[in-house]
Short mmCIF file of C-alpha atoms and ligand atoms in Angstrom, two decimals:
data_model
loop_
_atom_site.label_atom_id
_atom_site.label_comp_id
_atom_site.label_asym_id
_atom_site.label_seq_id
_atom_site.Cartn_x
_atom_site.Cartn_y
_atom_site.Cartn_z
CA MET A 109 38.23 69.67 -38.12
CA THR A 110 38.06 73.13 -36.53
CA ILE A 111 34.53 74.49 -36.04
CA VAL A 112 34.15 78.12 -35.13
CA LEU A 113 30.98 79.59 -33.62
CA LEU A 114 30.36 83.32 -33.58
CA GLY A 115 27.56 85.72 -32.85
CA TYR A 116 26.55 88.67 -30.71
CA MET A 117 26.68 88.56 -26.96
CA ALA A 118 24.19 86.08 -25.48
CA SER A 119 23.52 84.31 -28.88
CA GLY A 120 24.18 80.97 -27.26
CA LYS A 121 27.72 80.38 -28.50
CA SER A 122 29.06 78.89 -25.23
CA SER A 123 25.98 76.52 -24.64
CA VAL A 124 25.91 75.36 -28.23
CA SER A 125 29.68 74.81 -28.43
CA LYS A 126 29.70 72.73 -25.24
CA LEU A 127 26.93 70.33 -26.49
CA LEU A 128 28.36 70.19 -29.98
CA GLY A 129 31.69 69.23 -28.44
CA THR A 130 30.08 66.42 -26.39
CA GLU A 131 28.27 65.14 -29.46
CA LEU A 132 31.20 65.27 -31.77
CA LYS A 133 33.65 64.22 -29.15
CA LEU A 134 35.74 67.35 -29.86
CA PRO A 135 37.44 69.73 -27.37
CA VAL A 136 35.85 73.02 -26.87
CA LEU A 137 37.80 76.21 -26.60
CA ASP A 138 36.11 79.33 -25.42
CA LEU A 139 38.29 82.31 -26.52
CA ASP A 140 37.08 84.48 -23.73
CA ASP A 141 38.10 81.82 -21.23
CA TYR A 142 41.39 81.33 -22.93
CA ILE A 143 42.19 85.08 -22.66
CA GLU A 144 41.21 85.16 -19.02
CA MET A 145 43.47 82.27 -18.28
CA LYS A 146 46.38 83.79 -20.21
CA GLU A 147 46.00 87.15 -18.83
CA GLU A 148 45.12 85.94 -15.19
CA LYS A 149 42.24 88.54 -15.27
CA THR A 150 38.55 88.49 -15.95
CA ILE A 151 37.38 90.21 -19.26
CA PRO A 152 35.77 93.05 -17.29
CA GLU A 153 39.10 93.49 -15.39
CA ILE A 154 41.05 93.62 -18.64
CA PHE A 155 38.72 96.23 -20.01
CA GLU A 156 38.90 98.21 -16.84
CA SER A 157 42.66 98.10 -16.32
CA LYS A 158 43.96 98.00 -19.86
CA GLY A 159 41.15 99.24 -22.08
CA GLU A 160 39.37 97.77 -25.13
CA ILE A 161 42.31 98.30 -27.63
CA TYR A 162 44.56 96.08 -25.48
CA PHE A 163 41.84 93.49 -25.17
CA ARG A 164 41.26 93.38 -28.98
CA MET A 165 45.07 92.94 -29.60
CA LYS A 166 45.19 90.08 -27.20
CA GLU A 167 42.06 88.65 -28.56
CA HIS A 168 43.68 88.59 -31.94
CA THR A 169 46.99 87.19 -30.63
CA TYR A 170 45.35 84.33 -28.70
CA LEU A 171 43.02 83.52 -31.55
CA LYS A 172 45.94 83.08 -33.87
CA GLU A 173 47.71 81.04 -31.22
CA ILE A 174 44.74 78.69 -30.94
CA LEU A 175 44.30 78.34 -34.82
CA GLU A 176 48.00 77.69 -35.30
CA THR A 177 47.75 74.55 -33.17
CA LYS A 178 45.69 73.07 -36.09
CA LYS A 179 44.00 70.83 -33.52
CA SER A 180 40.49 69.48 -34.18
CA MET A 181 38.36 71.51 -31.81
CA ILE A 182 35.34 73.79 -31.50
CA VAL A 183 36.22 77.40 -30.90
CA SER A 184 33.66 79.76 -29.36
CA LEU A 185 34.58 83.36 -30.05
CA GLY A 186 33.70 86.49 -28.12
CA GLY A 187 30.96 88.65 -29.52
CA GLY A 188 33.28 91.17 -31.03
CA THR A 189 36.09 88.86 -32.26
CA PRO A 190 34.92 88.74 -35.95
CA CYS A 191 34.81 92.49 -36.15
CA TYR A 192 38.46 93.33 -35.36
CA ALA A 193 41.93 92.81 -36.64
CA ASN A 194 40.81 91.02 -39.90
CA ASN A 195 39.92 88.06 -37.74
CA MET A 196 37.36 86.56 -40.08
CA ASN A 197 40.01 86.26 -42.83
CA LEU A 198 42.35 84.76 -40.47
CA ILE A 199 39.90 82.10 -39.28
CA HIS A 200 38.99 81.29 -42.88
CA GLU A 201 42.72 80.54 -43.69
CA TYR A 202 42.28 77.65 -41.25
CA THR A 203 38.73 76.58 -41.55
CA LYS A 204 35.49 77.22 -43.58
CA GLN A 205 33.37 75.53 -40.87
CA THR A 206 32.18 78.95 -39.32
CA PHE A 207 28.77 79.40 -37.97
CA TYR A 208 26.99 82.72 -37.13
CA LEU A 209 24.43 82.17 -34.45
CA GLN A 210 21.96 84.86 -35.57
CA THR A 211 19.76 86.11 -32.72
CA SER A 212 17.09 88.88 -32.99
CA ILE A 213 17.38 92.16 -31.03
CA PRO A 214 14.43 91.59 -28.80
CA GLU A 215 15.87 88.12 -27.91
CA ILE A 216 19.28 89.56 -27.20
CA ILE A 217 17.81 92.27 -24.88
CA ASN A 218 15.81 89.59 -23.05
CA ARG A 219 18.95 87.51 -22.51
CA VAL A 220 21.42 90.17 -21.51
CA LYS A 221 19.39 92.51 -19.40
CA ASP A 222 19.82 90.50 -16.19
CA GLU A 223 23.57 89.89 -16.73
CA LYS A 224 24.92 93.10 -17.81
CA ALA A 225 27.56 93.36 -15.12
CA LYS A 226 29.71 90.63 -16.64
CA ARG A 227 29.68 92.36 -20.11
CA PRO A 228 31.89 95.40 -20.17
CA LEU A 229 30.34 96.94 -23.28
CA ILE A 230 26.85 97.17 -22.02
CA ARG A 231 27.19 97.26 -18.33
CA ILE A 232 26.90 101.09 -18.31
CA ILE A 233 23.91 101.26 -20.71
CA SER A 234 20.58 101.72 -19.00
CA ASP A 235 17.81 99.16 -19.70
CA GLU A 236 15.94 102.04 -21.40
CA ASP A 237 18.83 102.63 -23.86
CA LEU A 238 19.60 98.98 -24.42
CA PRO A 239 17.31 98.43 -27.52
CA GLU A 240 18.84 101.34 -29.38
CA PHE A 241 22.36 100.49 -28.41
CA ILE A 242 22.04 96.84 -29.34
CA GLY A 243 20.26 97.71 -32.64
CA LYS A 244 23.03 100.02 -33.78
CA HIS A 245 25.81 97.70 -32.55
CA LEU A 246 24.44 94.68 -34.44
CA PHE A 247 23.99 96.82 -37.46
CA GLU A 248 27.61 97.83 -37.34
CA ARG A 249 28.73 94.20 -36.83
CA ASN A 250 26.47 92.50 -39.30
CA SER A 251 28.78 92.67 -42.33
CA PHE A 252 31.47 90.78 -40.24
CA TYR A 253 29.05 88.26 -38.90
CA GLN A 254 27.69 87.64 -42.35
CA GLN A 255 31.09 86.48 -43.48
CA ALA A 256 30.55 83.18 -41.69
CA THR A 257 29.96 80.35 -43.99
CA TYR A 258 26.72 79.42 -42.32
CA SER A 259 24.05 81.41 -40.54
CA ILE A 260 21.88 79.64 -38.01
CA LEU A 261 18.82 81.43 -36.64
CA THR A 262 18.63 80.88 -32.86
CA ASP A 263 15.35 82.45 -31.77
CA LYS A 264 12.96 80.11 -29.88
CA LYS A 265 15.21 77.19 -30.62
CA THR A 266 16.61 74.71 -28.08
CA ILE A 267 20.45 74.15 -27.81
CA GLU A 268 19.76 70.55 -28.95
CA SER A 269 18.02 71.71 -32.12
CA LEU A 270 20.73 74.32 -33.01
CA VAL A 271 23.39 71.54 -32.48
CA GLU A 272 21.52 69.25 -34.92
CA GLU A 273 21.33 72.14 -37.52
CA ILE A 274 25.08 72.58 -37.22
CA LYS A 275 25.82 68.91 -37.57
CA ALA A 276 23.71 68.74 -40.58
CA GLN A 277 25.84 71.38 -42.33
CA LEU A 278 29.25 69.92 -41.53
CA ASN A 279 31.27 68.30 -44.28
C1 LIG B 364 32.37 91.30 -26.34
C2 LIG B 364 31.78 90.10 -26.08
C3 LIG B 364 32.23 89.23 -24.98
C4 LIG B 364 33.58 89.48 -24.60
C5 LIG B 364 33.85 90.99 -24.49
C6 LIG B 364 33.57 91.78 -25.68
C7 LIG B 364 31.93 91.99 -27.61
O1 LIG B 364 32.05 87.86 -25.29
O2 LIG B 364 34.58 89.03 -25.65
O3 LIG B 364 33.16 91.44 -23.33
O4 LIG B 364 32.66 92.93 -28.09
O5 LIG B 364 30.83 91.73 -28.04
P1 LIG B 364 30.65 87.11 -25.27
O6 LIG B 364 29.93 87.25 -26.60
O7 LIG B 364 30.91 85.73 -25.03
O8 LIG B 364 29.74 87.74 -24.20
#
């Protein structure tokens, strides 16, 4: 069984996938970590030195590489992964167990504002401009995120309760 978690930056993908992995006794693969390991650079370094298009190409290549192993695992995507290179269709060729962790704009702003530095797409956005940027960005990305089989609202929920919700949907 391959389970894929997706959602905007700071929607809780990494924390939820770790606990889900522990509970289901499945390995967890974080696509951003995998890209960093393969490229021997951090994500901000890749954006900085090679640019976003290069990053998106690699993101697609490594996602494919991971899915092709057909191993049982939980894959935590990067926030933009579903929105490029037909990645949602690719994922659904391998598994229908896809979960969108849906987080509201105010909640995302709260979570990202103190850790902008590690997020290349928002590091240059001022705190003042963040609500408008995130609002527009989520609007553009929504149709991709909505392709997930399940949507799970995350606001004001604990990691434990999100994991329970996901487990209840698994078949
Ligand atoms: C991105 C989100 C990041 C990372 C990269 C691009 C995005 O992942 O893949 O900085 O386009 O939203 P997280 O969602 O894990 O922060």
